[in-house]
Amino acid sequence: MDDARVTGQDGDVEFAMVSGNLALDLAGTLRWRRTAREEQLVDPDALASWLVASGAAPAPVPVDAATLARGLALREAIYRLACDHLEGRAFDPDGLATVNAAAAGPATTIALTADGLVRRGDVDAALGDVARSLITVLTDPSAPPLKECGREACTRLYLDRSRGARRTWCGMEECGNRVKAAAYRARRRSAGGAPN
């Protein structure tokens, strides 16, 4: 699992980058959607940190309250559209409008310098790149299968790039280990042994 730990105003904020796609990783910043709902983008600084940690922004970019609101609206539109795709439903019109508006914005630019690759862009370019990454995934017939984590409480979406597309959880460290440990304990109980 690829985690990015960023020090924020309230201490370390850990973002899990396990989805295999920039947009799906953004959607994962609202965790446990069906149960405890844990918001990771609690303020503009958290969104700025996520943009850098995810690679969407090449360097810290200024984020204000209005930009945070746009980022959260984009995140929710991404989640709705990805779920629509996963369930074979027609795309939500409001979600389409939000993602398409962001995607129509500027793009992060790249340049080759004597020191290597340099990426440049503001927060709008970073959010535009996030939106375009979703569009690419949802329209590319050769894209890996889109799945939702198999752990009951987890609502994270990911691209299954595993051999045979048999991955069943978003990431090993958080969900995979817990699923495996629960399965081990269940096997021990059914075999008559005491769980560890």
C-alpha positions as a printed NumPy array, in Angstrom:
array([[  0.   ,   0.   ,   0.   ],
       [  1.279,   3.399,  -0.883],
       [  0.571,   5.906,   1.872],
       [  1.463,   9.544,   1.893],
       [  1.867,  11.112,   5.31 ],
       [  1.684,  14.882,   5.419],
       [  2.019,  17.013,   8.515],
       [ -1.012,  19.259,   8.873],
       [ -2.296,  21.735,  11.388],
       [ -3.718,  18.948,  13.572],
       [ -0.72 ,  16.607,  13.22 ],
       [ -0.034,  13.92 ,  10.64 ],
       [ -2.698,  13.269,   8.027],
       [ -2.315,   9.966,   6.233],
       [ -3.741,   9.57 ,   2.749],
       [ -3.992,   6.094,   1.26 ],
       [ -3.075,   6.078,  -2.413],
       [ -4.246,   2.558,  -3.215],
       [ -6.867,   3.086,  -5.901],
       [ -4.561,   3.094,  -8.91 ],
       [ -6.116,   6.312, -10.188],
       [ -5.852,   9.931,  -9.109],
       [ -9.621,  10.542,  -9.159],
       [-10.424,   7.362,  -7.248],
       [ -7.812,   8.273,  -4.635],
       [ -9.553,  11.64 ,  -4.216],
       [-12.898,   9.85 ,  -3.81 ],
       [-11.27 ,   7.791,  -1.052],
       [-10.647,  10.861,   1.098],
       [-14.168,  10.442,   2.492],
       [-13.813,   7.096,   4.197],
       [-16.405,   4.677,   5.527],
       [-19.246,   6.365,   3.59 ],
       [-21.89 ,   3.887,   4.783],
       [-20.972,   3.927,   8.468],
       [-18.784,   6.35 ,  10.431],
       [-17.933,   8.737,   7.528],
       [-14.391,   9.953,   8.172],
       [-13.58 ,  13.189,   6.348],
       [ -9.901,  13.652,   5.554],
       [-10.233,  16.959,   3.677],
       [-11.31 ,  18.912,   6.738],
       [ -9.912,  22.272,   5.653],
       [ -8.144,  23.983,   2.731],
       [ -4.732,  22.915,   4.046],
       [ -5.782,  19.26 ,   3.947],
       [ -6.79 ,  19.543,   0.278],
       [ -3.512,  21.307,  -0.507],
       [ -1.637,  18.491,   1.257],
       [ -3.588,  15.81 ,  -0.635],
       [ -2.868,  17.486,  -3.983],
       [  0.872,  17.347,  -3.294],
       [  0.846,  13.88 ,  -1.697],
       [ -1.089,  12.408,  -4.631],
       [  1.142,  14.044,  -7.221],
       [ -1.747,  16.072,  -8.652],
       [  0.092,  19.277,  -7.771],
       [  3.838,  19.469,  -8.334],
       [  4.313,  21.745,  -5.32 ],
       [  2.125,  23.237,  -2.59 ],
       [ -0.642,  25.341,  -4.113],
       [ -2.809,  27.897,  -2.323],
       [ -6.259,  26.544,  -1.488],
       [ -9.001,  28.719,  -0.022],
       [-12.46 ,  27.825,   1.283],
       [-14.087,  28.239,  -2.149],
       [-11.494,  25.967,  -3.75 ],
       [-12.023,  23.393,  -1.001],
       [-15.77 ,  23.469,  -1.727],
       [-15.069,  22.881,  -5.447],
       [-12.666,  20.074,  -4.605],
       [-15.232,  18.375,  -2.359],
       [-17.938,  18.76 ,  -5.022],
       [-15.565,  17.212,  -7.566],
       [-14.782,  14.368,  -5.173],
       [-18.46 ,  13.563,  -4.676],
       [-19.154,  13.765,  -8.414],
       [-16.267,  11.38 ,  -9.047],
       [-17.628,   8.914,  -6.514],
       [-21.163,   9.069,  -7.964],
       [-19.982,   8.598, -11.552],
       [-17.632,   5.752, -10.628],
       [-20.46 ,   4.015,  -8.736],
       [-22.795,   4.58 , -11.704],
       [-20.198,   2.95 , -13.951],
       [-19.676,   0.092, -11.508],
       [-23.423,  -0.573, -11.247],
       [-24.096,  -0.138, -14.987],
       [-26.407,   2.86 , -14.408],
       [-26.743,   6.012, -16.479],
       [-24.33 ,   8.699, -15.298],
       [-25.689,  11.247, -12.828],
       [-26.202,  14.502, -14.818],
       [-24.982,  16.756, -11.991],
       [-21.903,  14.589, -11.552],
       [-21.194,  14.775, -15.27 ],
       [-21.497,  18.577, -15.232],
       [-19.123,  18.903, -12.269],
       [-16.465,  16.554, -13.666],
       [-16.681,  17.999, -17.172],
       [-16.387,  21.573, -15.871],
       [-13.233,  20.684, -13.944],
       [-11.806,  18.729, -16.894],
       [-12.341,  21.714, -19.201],
       [-10.005,  23.788, -17.051],
       [ -6.261,  24.192, -17.439],
       [ -3.847,  21.271, -17.336],
       [ -0.617,  20.865, -15.445],
       [  2.251,  21.564, -17.824],
       [  5.541,  19.735, -18.027],
       [  8.932,  20.814, -19.245],
       [ 12.243,  19.081, -19.68 ],
       [ 15.109,  20.93 , -18.015],
       [ 18.749,  20.156, -17.382],
       [ 17.63 ,  18.876, -13.958],
       [ 14.922,  16.627, -15.362],
       [ 11.171,  16.869, -15.575],
       [  9.488,  19.93 , -14.113],
       [  5.714,  20.071, -13.615],
       [  3.902,  23.379, -13.228],
       [  0.314,  24.285, -12.474],
       [ -2.092,  25.884, -10.066],
       [ -4.893,  24.31 ,  -8.062],
       [ -7.31 ,  24.485, -11.013],
       [ -4.839,  22.595, -13.185],
       [ -4.445,  19.951, -10.471],
       [ -8.218,  19.503, -10.085],
       [ -8.563,  19.43 , -13.866],
       [ -6.007,  16.623, -14.068],
       [ -7.949,  14.714, -11.402],
       [-11.191,  15.062, -13.387],
       [ -9.49 ,  14.013, -16.638],
       [ -8.075,  10.925, -14.923],
       [-11.626,   9.803, -14.093],
       [-12.826,  10.42 , -17.634],
       [ -9.963,   8.332, -18.978],
       [-10.751,   5.411, -16.664],
       [-14.473,   5.449, -17.374],
       [-14.067,   5.615, -21.149],
       [-11.047,   3.384, -21.797],
       [-12.234,  -0.112, -22.746],
       [ -8.793,  -1.502, -21.907],
       [ -8.78 ,  -0.019, -18.377],
       [ -8.482,  -2.509, -15.51 ],
       [-11.77 ,  -3.436, -13.845],
       [-13.194,  -0.876, -11.445],
       [-14.141,  -2.413,  -8.097],
       [-15.277,  -1.503,  -4.62 ],
       [-13.356,  -2.871,  -1.645],
       [-14.701,  -6.211,  -0.467],
       [-14.381,  -5.298,   3.203],
       [-17.953,  -4.623,   4.269],
       [-17.432,  -1.237,   5.92 ],
       [-14.982,   0.109,   3.333],
       [-16.32 ,   2.108,   0.404],
       [-13.042,   2.783,  -1.374],
       [-13.043,   2.239,  -5.143],
       [ -9.986,   0.969,  -6.992],
       [ -8.711,  -0.359, -10.294],
       [ -7.914,  -4.068, -10.111],
       [ -4.569,  -4.536, -11.823],
       [ -3.907,  -7.876, -10.147],
       [ -3.203, -10.986, -12.15 ],
       [ -6.538, -12.434, -13.184],
       [ -8.306,  -9.38 , -11.683],
       [ -8.829, -11.282,  -8.411],
       [ -8.022,  -8.501,  -5.944],
       [-10.884,  -8.125,  -3.483],
       [ -9.849,  -5.263,  -1.192],
       [ -8.561,  -1.754,  -1.729],
       [ -5.218,  -2.144,   0.003],
       [ -3.39 ,  -4.783,   1.993],
       [ -2.318,  -2.656,   4.952],
       [ -5.744,  -1.472,   6.063],
       [ -8.391,  -3.768,   4.618],
       [ -6.505,  -6.777,   3.281],
       [ -4.791,  -7.576,   6.56 ],
       [ -8.066,  -7.279,   8.466],
       [ -9.938,  -9.485,   5.986],
       [ -7.177, -12.105,   6.116],
       [ -7.004, -11.996,   9.916],
       [-10.797, -12.417,  10.194],
       [-10.708, -15.351,   7.761],
       [ -7.87 , -16.945,   9.75 ],
       [ -9.793, -16.578,  13.018],
       [-12.91 , -18.057,  11.392],
       [-10.919, -21.059,  10.113],
       [ -9.419, -21.593,  13.574],
       [-12.848, -21.473,  15.209],
       [-14.34 , -23.921,  12.712],
       [-11.374, -26.271,  13.201],
       [-11.91 , -26.193,  16.965],
       [ -8.755, -24.246,  17.747],
       [ -8.644, -21.128,  19.832],
       [ -8.151, -17.916,  17.828],
       [ -4.94 , -16.029,  18.489]])
